[in-house]
Coordinates of C-alpha atoms and ligand atoms in Angstrom, one line a residue:
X71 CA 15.3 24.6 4.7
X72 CA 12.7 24.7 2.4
X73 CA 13.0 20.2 1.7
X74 CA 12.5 19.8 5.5
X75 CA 8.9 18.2 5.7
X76 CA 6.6 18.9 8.3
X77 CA 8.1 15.6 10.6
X78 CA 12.0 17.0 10.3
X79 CA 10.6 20.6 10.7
X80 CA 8.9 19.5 13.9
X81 CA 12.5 17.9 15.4
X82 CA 14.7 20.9 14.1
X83 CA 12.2 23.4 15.7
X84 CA 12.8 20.8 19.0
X85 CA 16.2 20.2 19.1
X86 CA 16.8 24.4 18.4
X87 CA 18.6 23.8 14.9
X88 CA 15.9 26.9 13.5
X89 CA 13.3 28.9 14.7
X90 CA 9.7 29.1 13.7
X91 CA 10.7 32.9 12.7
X92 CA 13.5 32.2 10.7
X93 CA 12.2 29.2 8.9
X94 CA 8.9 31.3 8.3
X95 CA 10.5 34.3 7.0
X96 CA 13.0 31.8 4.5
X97 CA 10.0 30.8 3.0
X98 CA 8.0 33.7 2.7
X99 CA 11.1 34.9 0.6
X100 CA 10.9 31.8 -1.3
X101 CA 7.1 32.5 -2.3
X102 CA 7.7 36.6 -3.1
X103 CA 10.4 35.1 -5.2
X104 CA 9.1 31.7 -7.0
X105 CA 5.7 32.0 -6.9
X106 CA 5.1 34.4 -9.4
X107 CA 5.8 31.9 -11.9
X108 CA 3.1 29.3 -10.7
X109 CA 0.6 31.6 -9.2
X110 CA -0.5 29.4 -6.4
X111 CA -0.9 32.0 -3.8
X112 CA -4.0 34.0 -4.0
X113 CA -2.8 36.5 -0.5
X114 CA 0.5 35.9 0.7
X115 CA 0.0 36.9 5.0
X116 CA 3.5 38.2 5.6
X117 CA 2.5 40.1 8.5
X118 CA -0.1 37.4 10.5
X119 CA 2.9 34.7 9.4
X120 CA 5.8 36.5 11.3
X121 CA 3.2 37.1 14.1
X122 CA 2.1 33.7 14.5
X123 CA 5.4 32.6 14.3
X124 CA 6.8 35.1 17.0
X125 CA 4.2 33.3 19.3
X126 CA 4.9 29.9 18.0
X127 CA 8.6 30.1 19.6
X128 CA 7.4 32.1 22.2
X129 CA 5.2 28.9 23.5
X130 CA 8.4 27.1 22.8
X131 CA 10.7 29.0 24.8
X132 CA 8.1 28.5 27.9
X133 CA 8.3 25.0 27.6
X134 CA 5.0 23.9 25.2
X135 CA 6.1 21.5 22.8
X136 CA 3.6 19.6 19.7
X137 CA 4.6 18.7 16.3
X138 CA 2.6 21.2 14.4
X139 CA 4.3 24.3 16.9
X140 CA 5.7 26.6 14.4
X141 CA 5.1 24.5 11.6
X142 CA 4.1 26.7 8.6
X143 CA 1.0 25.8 6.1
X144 CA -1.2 27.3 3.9
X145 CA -5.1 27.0 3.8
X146 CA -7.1 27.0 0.8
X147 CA -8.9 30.1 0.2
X148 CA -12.4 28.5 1.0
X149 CA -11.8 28.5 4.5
X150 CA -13.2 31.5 6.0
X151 CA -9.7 33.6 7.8
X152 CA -10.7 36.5 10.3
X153 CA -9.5 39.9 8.7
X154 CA -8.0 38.2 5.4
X155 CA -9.3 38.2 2.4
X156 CA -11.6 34.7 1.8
X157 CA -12.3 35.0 -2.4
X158 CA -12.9 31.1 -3.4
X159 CA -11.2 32.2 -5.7
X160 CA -14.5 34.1 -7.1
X161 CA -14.4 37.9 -8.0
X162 CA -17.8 37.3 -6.4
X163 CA -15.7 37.1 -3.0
X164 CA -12.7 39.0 -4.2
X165 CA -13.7 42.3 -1.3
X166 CA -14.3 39.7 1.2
X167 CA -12.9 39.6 4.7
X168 CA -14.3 36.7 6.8
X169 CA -15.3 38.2 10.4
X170 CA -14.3 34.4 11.7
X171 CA -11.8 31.8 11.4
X172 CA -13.2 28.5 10.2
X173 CA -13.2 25.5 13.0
X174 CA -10.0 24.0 10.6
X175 CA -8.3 27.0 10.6
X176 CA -8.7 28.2 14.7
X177 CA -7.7 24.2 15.5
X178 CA -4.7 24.3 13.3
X179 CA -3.9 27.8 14.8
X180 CA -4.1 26.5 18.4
X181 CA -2.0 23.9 17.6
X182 CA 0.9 26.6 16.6
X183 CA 0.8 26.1 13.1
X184 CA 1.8 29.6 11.4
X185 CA -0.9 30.4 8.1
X186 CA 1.5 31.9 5.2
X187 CA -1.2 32.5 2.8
X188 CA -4.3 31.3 1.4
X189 CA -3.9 28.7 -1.9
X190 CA -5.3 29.3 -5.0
X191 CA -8.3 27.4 -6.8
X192 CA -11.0 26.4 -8.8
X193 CA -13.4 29.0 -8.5
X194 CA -15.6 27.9 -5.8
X195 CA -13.8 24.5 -6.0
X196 CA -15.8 23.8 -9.1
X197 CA -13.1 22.1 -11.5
X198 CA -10.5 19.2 -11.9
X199 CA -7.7 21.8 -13.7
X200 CA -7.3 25.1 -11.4
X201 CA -8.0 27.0 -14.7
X202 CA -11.3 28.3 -13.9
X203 CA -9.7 30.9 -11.1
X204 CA -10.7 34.4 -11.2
X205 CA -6.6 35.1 -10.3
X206 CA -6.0 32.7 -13.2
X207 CA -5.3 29.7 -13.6
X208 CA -2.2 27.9 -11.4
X209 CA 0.5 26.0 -13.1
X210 CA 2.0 22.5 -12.5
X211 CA 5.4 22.6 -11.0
X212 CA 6.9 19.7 -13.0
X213 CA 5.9 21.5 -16.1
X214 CA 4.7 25.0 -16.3
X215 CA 2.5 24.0 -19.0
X216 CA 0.0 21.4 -17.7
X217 CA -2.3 21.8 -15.1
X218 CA -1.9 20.9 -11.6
X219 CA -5.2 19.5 -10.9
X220 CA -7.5 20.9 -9.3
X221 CA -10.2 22.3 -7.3
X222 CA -6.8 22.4 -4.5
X223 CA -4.1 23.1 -7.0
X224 CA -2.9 26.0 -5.5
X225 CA -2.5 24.1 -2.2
X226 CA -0.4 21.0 -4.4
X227 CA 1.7 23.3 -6.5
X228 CA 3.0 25.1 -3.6
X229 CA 3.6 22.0 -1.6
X230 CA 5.1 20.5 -4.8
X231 CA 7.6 23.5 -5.1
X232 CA 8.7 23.2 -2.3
X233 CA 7.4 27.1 -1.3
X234 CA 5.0 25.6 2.1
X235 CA 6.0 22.0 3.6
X236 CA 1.7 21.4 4.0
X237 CA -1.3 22.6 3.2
X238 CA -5.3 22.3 3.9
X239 CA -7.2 21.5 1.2
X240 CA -10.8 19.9 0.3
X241 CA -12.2 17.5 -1.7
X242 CA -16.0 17.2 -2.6
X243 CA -15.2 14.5 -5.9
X244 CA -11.5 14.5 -5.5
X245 CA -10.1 18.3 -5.3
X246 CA -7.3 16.4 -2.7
X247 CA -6.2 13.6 -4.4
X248 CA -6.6 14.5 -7.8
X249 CA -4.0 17.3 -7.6
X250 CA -1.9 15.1 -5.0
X251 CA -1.7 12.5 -7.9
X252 CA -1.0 15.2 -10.6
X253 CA 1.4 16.7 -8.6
X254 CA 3.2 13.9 -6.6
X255 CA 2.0 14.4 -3.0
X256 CA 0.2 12.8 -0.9
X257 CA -3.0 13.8 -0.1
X258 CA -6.1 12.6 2.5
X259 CA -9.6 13.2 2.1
X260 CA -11.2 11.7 5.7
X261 CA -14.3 10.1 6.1
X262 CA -17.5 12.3 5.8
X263 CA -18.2 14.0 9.1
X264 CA -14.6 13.8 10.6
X265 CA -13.5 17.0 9.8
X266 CA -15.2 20.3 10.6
X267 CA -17.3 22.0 7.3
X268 CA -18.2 25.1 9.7
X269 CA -16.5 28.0 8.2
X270 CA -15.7 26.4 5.1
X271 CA -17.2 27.9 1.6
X272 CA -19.9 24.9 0.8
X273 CA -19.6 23.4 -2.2
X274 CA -21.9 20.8 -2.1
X275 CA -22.4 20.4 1.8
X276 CA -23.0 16.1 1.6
X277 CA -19.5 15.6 -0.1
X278 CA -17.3 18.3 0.9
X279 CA -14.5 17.3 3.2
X280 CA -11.1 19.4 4.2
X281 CA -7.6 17.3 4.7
X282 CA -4.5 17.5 4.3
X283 CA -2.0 18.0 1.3
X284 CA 1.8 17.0 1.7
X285 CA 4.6 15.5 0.3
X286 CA 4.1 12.2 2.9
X287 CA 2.1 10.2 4.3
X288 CA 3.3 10.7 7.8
X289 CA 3.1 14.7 7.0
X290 CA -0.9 14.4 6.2
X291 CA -1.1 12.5 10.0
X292 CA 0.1 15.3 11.2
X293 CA -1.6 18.1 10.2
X294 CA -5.4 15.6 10.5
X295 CA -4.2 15.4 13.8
X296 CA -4.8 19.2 14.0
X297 CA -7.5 19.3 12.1
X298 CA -9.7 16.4 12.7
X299 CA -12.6 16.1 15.4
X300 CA -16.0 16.9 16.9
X301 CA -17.4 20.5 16.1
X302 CA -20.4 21.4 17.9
X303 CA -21.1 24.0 15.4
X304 CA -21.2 21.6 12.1
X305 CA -24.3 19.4 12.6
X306 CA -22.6 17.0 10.6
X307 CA -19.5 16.1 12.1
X308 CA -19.6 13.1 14.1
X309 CA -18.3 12.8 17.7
X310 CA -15.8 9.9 17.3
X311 CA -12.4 9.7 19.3
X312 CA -9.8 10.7 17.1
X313 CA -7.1 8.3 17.1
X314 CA -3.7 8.8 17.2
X315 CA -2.9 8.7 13.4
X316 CA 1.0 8.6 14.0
X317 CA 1.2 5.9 16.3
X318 CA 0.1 3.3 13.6
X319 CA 1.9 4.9 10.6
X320 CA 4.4 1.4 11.0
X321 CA 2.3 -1.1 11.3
X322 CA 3.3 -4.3 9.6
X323 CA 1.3 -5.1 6.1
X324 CA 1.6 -8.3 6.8
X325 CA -1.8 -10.3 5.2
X326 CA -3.6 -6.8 4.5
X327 CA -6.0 -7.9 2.0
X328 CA -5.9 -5.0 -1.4
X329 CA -8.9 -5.1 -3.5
X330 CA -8.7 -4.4 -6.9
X331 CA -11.4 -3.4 -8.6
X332 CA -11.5 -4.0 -12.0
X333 CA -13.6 -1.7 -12.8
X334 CA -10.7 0.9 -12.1
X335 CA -8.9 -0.8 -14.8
X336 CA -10.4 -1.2 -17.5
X337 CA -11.2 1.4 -21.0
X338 CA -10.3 4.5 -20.4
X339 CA -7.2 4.5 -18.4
X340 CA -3.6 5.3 -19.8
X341 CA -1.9 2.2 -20.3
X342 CA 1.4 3.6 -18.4
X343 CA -0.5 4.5 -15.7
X344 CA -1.8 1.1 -14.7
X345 CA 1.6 -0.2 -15.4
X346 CA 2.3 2.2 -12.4
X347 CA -0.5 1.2 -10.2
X348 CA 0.6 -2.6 -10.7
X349 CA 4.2 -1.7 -9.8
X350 CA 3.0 -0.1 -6.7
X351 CA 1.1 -3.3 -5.6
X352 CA 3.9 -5.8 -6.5
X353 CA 6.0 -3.7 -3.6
X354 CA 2.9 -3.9 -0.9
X355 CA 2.8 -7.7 -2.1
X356 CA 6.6 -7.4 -0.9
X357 CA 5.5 -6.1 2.4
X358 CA 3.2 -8.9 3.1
X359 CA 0.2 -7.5 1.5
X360 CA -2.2 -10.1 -0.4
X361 CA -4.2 -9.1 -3.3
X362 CA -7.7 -9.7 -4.4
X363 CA -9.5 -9.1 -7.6
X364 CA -13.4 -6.9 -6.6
X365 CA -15.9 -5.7 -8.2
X366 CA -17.5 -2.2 -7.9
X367 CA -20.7 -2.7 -10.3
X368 CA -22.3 0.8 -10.3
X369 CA -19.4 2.5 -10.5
X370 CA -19.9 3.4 -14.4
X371 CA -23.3 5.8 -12.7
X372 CA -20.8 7.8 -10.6
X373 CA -19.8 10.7 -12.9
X374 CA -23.5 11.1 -13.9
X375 CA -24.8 10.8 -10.3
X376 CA -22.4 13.3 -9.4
X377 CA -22.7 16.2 -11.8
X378 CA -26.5 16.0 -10.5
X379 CA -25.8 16.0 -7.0
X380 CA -23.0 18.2 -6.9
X381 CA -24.6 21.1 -8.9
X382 CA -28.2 20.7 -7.3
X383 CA -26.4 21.6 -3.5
X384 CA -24.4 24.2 -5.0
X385 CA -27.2 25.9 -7.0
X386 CA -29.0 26.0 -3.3
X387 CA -25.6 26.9 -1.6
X388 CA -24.7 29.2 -4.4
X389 CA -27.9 31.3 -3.8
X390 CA -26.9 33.4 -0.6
X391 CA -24.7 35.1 -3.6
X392 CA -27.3 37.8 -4.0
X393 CA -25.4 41.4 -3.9
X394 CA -27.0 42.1 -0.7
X395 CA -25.3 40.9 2.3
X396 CA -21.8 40.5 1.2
X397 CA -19.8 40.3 -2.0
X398 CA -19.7 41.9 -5.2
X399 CA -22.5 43.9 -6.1
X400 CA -23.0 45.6 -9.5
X401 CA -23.0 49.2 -10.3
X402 CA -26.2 51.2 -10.3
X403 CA -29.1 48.3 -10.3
X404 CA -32.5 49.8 -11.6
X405 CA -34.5 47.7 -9.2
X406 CA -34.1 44.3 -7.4
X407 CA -34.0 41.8 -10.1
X408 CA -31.7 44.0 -11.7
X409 CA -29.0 43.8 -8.5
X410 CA -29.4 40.1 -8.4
X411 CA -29.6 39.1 -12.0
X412 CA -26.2 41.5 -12.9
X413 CA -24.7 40.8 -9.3
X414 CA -24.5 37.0 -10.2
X415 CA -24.0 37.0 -13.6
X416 CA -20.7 39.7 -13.2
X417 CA -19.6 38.0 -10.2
X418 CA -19.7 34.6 -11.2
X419 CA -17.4 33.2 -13.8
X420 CA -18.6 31.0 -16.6
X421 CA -18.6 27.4 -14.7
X422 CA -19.8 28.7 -11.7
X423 CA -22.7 29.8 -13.7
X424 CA -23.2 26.4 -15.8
X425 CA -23.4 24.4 -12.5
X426 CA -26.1 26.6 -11.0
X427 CA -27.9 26.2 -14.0
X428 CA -27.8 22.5 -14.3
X429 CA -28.8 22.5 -10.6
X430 CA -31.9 24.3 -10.6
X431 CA -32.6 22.6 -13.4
X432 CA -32.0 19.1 -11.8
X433 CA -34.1 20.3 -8.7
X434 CA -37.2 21.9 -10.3
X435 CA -40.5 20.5 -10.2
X436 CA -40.9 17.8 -13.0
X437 CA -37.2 17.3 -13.1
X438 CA -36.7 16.6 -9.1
X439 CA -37.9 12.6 -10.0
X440 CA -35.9 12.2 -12.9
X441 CA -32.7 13.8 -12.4
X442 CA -32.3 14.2 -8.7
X443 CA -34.2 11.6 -7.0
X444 CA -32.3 8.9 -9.3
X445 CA -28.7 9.8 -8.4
X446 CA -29.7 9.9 -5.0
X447 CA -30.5 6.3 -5.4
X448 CA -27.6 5.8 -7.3
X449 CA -25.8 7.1 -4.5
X450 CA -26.9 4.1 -2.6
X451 CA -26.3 1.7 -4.5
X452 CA -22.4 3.1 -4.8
X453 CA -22.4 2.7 -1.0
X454 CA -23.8 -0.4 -1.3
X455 CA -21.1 -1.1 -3.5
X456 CA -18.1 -0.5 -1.2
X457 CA -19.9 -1.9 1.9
X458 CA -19.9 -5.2 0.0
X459 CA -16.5 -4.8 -0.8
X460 CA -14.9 -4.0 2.7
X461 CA -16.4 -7.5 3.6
X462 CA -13.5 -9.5 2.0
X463 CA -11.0 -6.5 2.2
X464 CA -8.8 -3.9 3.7
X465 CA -8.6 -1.6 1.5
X466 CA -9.1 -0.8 -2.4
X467 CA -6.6 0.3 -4.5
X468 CA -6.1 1.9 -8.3
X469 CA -5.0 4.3 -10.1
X470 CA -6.3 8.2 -9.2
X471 CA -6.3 9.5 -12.3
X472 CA -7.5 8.1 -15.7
X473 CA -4.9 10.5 -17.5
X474 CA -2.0 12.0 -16.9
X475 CA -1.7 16.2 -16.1
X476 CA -3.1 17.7 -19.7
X477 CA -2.4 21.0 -21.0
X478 CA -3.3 23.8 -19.6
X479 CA -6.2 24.8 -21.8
X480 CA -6.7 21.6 -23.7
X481 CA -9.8 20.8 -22.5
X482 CA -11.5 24.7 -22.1
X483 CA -14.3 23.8 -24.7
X484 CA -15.1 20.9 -23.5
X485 CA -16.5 20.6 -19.5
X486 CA -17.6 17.2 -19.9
X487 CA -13.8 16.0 -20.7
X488 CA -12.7 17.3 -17.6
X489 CA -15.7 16.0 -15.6
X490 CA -14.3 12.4 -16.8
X491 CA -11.3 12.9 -14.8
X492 CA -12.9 12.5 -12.0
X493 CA -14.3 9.1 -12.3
X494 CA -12.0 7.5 -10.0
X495 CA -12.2 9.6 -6.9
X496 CA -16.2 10.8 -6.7
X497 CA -17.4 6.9 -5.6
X498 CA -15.4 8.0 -1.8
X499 CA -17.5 11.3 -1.7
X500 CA -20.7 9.6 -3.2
X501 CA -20.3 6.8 -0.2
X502 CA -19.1 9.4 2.2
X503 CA -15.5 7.2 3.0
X504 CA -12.1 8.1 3.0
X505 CA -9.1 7.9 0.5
X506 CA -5.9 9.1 -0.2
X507 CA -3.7 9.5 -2.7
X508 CA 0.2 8.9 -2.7
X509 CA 2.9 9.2 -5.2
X510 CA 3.8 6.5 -7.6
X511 CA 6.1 7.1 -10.5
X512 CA 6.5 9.1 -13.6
X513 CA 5.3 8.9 -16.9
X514 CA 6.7 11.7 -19.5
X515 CA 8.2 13.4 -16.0
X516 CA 4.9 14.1 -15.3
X517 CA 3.4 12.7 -11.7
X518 CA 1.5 9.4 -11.2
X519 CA -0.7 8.7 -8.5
X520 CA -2.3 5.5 -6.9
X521 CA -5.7 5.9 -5.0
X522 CA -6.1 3.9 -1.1
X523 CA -9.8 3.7 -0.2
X524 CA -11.0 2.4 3.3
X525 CA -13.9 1.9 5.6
X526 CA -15.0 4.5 7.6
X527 CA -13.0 6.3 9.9
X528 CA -10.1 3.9 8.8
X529 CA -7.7 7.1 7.8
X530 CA -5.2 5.8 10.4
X531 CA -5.2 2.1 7.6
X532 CA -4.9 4.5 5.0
X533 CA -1.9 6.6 6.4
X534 CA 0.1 3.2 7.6
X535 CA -0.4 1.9 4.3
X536 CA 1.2 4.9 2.3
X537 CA 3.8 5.2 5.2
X538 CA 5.3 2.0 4.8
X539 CA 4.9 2.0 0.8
X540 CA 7.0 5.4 1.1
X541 CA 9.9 3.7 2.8
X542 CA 10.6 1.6 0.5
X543 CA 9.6 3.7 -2.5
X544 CA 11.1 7.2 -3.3
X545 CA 8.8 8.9 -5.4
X546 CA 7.9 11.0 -2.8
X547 CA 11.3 12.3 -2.2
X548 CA 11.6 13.8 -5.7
X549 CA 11.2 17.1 -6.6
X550 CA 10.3 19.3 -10.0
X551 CA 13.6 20.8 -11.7
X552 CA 14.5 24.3 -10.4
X553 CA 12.6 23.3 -7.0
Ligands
LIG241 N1 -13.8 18.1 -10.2 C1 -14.9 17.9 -9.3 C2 -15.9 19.0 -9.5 O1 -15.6 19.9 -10.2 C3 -14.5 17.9 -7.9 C4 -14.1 19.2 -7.3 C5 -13.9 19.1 -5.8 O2 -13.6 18.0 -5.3 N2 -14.0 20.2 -5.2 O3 -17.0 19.0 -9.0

């Protein structure tokens, strides 16, 4: 039961094969029992699960029927659950209990789905590796000892072994589709504004975005069916119709223009990996697809825009921290600097710390001009970028990943190594536009990804494009030894 994805789960729970129950309480078993190894679970919720999916079949039996009614997922510990435990994966959070569900969790609820736990992470979704955890770091399913990615690599590693068929996840420089890549799943990060942030642990509040982690691409339609829309309550979130995402998944290919931008393929990248990423267009070529050479100039300022940008909202963000209102707060504080300055500095790992730094640094009078105020108008010129690309093409393809998974460990001394990872997936969050990332081969039996970038609210391209790549392609259906 466990191989079904979220689609076949869907017609078994319709045609009566299984019950939500059963299928929930298989895999709960399957988690108590495998997922000690990989650690991706931060709090399994036994008790809401069975619950949930009591009511699920319930609403069956009286006749409701929806894709995502009974289907079982796991959210990322960022988003705030009502009564359960919402760390970020921070001892700073450890003893908190949201008193709300966040707008992507209450949606995804309405629409049946049953909540199994809540996925490990980078602590405060600060980190490309899942190492920097307060629950420690989560391992990579095709090998125990590389990293799955990160900030979601709790979310991929329990898709990837098979323990949950989806999962949310979010993605502020590429926390979905950097672990999707590392882990072979496919994973969506929509378009700034179309998912809800309300209830969601900010990050940095301009680039954060929640979406969906799965094995296809026709899993992730379904579960940003559920969680996409307009939220009053995030003053962000823009009031768009939200298409039907399934309905196009089989659109023909034929004369899709693919840019390449070559950029994405130049020093840098592993060899075997763009050997992938070329494979992956010949087969779109097959399916009609025509290919163009682009050029993304200012992409080279992205990493250093971003580790401005990002840090500067999180040191703001990070600041409601305090030891007052919520969270961990240290024992016996002389006075009030004392509560604050040993509150943060206990609760708060080590690069949760060095981004708050760098961000009040970034942001402090004589700085703001230089540091700030220059990525910001990097920023534009990035978007600028794109918008001049999306003139002469669909979408843009490459690899996700300059590397393949590294060892867990290998690059602890060395933040800036780790921030290079990202380098392919912060432009879409910079510019504000969606991409996803599907599965695309192997290199050492370790995962390869290729990265799909669109226009705005063009998820639907992005989904039809990965669809019909998957049915021709079968990297998707593969899964790690012992899984
Ligand atoms: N690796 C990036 C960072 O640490 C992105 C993380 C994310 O998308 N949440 O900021």
């Amino acid at each position: 039961m466990h191989q079904l994805t979220l689609a076949e789960i869907a017609r078994g729970l319709a045609d009566k094969k299984f019950s939500s129950e059963e299928l929930t309480r298989a895999l709960l078993a399957r988690i108590h029992q495998l997922d000690p190894q990989i650690n991706s679970f931060i709090s399994v919720t036994d008790e809401l699960a069975i619950s949930q999916a009591r009511a699920a079949d319930a609403r069956r039996a009286a006749g409701e029927s929806g894709a995502l009614l009974g289907a079982p997922i796991g959210h990322k510990d960022l988003f705030c659950t009502q009564g359960i435990r919402t760390s970020c994966a921070s001892k700073m959070l450890d003893n908190f209990k949201a008193p709300y569900d966040a707008t992507v969790v209450s949606k995804l609820a309405e629409a049946g789905t049953v909540t199994l736990g809540k996925t490990n992470m980078d602590e405060f979704a600060m980190g490309s590796a899942n190492e920097s955890s307060y629950y420690g770091p989560v391992k990579n399913p095709w090998n125990f000892e590389h990293v799955p990615g990160g900030s979601s690599g709790g979310s991929a590693a329990a898709v990837a072994a098979r323990l949950l068929p989806a999962a949310t996840a979010t993605d502020t420089g590429g926390s979905i589709r950097q672990p999707a890549a590392l882990t072979s799943l496919t994973g969506l990060k929509p378009t700034y504004g179309r998912v809800s942030r309300w209830g969601m642990i900010a990050y940095a509040s301009s680039l954060d975005q929640a979406g969906p982690l799965a094995r296809t691409a026709e899993d992730c339609a379904l579960l940003l069916q559920g969680m996409a829309g307009f939220d009053a309550k995030d003053s962000t979130s823009i009031d768009e119709p939200v298409p039907d995402y399934s309905a196009s998944l089989n659109a023909s290919l034929e004369g899709l223009r693919i840019g390449l931008p070559k950029e994405y393929f130049g020093a840098g990248l592993d060899p075997r990996i763009a050997d992938l990423v070329q494979a992956s267009v010949k087969e779109l070529e097959k399916l009609g697809a025509v290919v163009k050479e682009i050029s993304l100039p200012n992409m080279q300022h992205a990493i250093p825009a971003y580790y401005v940008i990002a840090p500067a909202e999180a040191s703001s963000n990070l600041s409601r921290f305090d030891g007052v209102r919520f969270g961990y707060r240290c024992e016996n504080p002389v006075d009030l600097t004392d509560l604050y300055k040993r509150s943060r500095g206990e609760g708060f790992g080590a690069e949760v710390q060095r981004r708050i730094m760098v961000g009040a640094y970034a942001l402090s009078a004589g700085y703001y001009d230089a540091y700030y105020l220059q990525a910001q108008k990097i920023r534009r010129l990035i978007k600028n970028d794109f918008m001049a690309a999306f003139n002469d093409v669909d979408v843009i393809l490459g690899p996700t990943t300059p590397n393949l998974a590294w060892k867990i460990g290998a690059k602890n001394n060395d933040p800036v190594a780790e921030y290079l990872e990202d380098v392919y997936t912060i432009t879409a969050n910079l510019a504000g536009l969606p991409g996803l990332s599907m599965p695309a081969g192997f290199v050492d039996s370790l995962p390869v990804g290729v990265q799909l970038l669109a226009p705005y609210f063009h998820e639907g391209r992005l989904l039809n494009v990965a669809h019909r790549y998957q049915q021709v392609t079968d990297w998707h259906t593969r899964a790690p030894n012992g899984f």
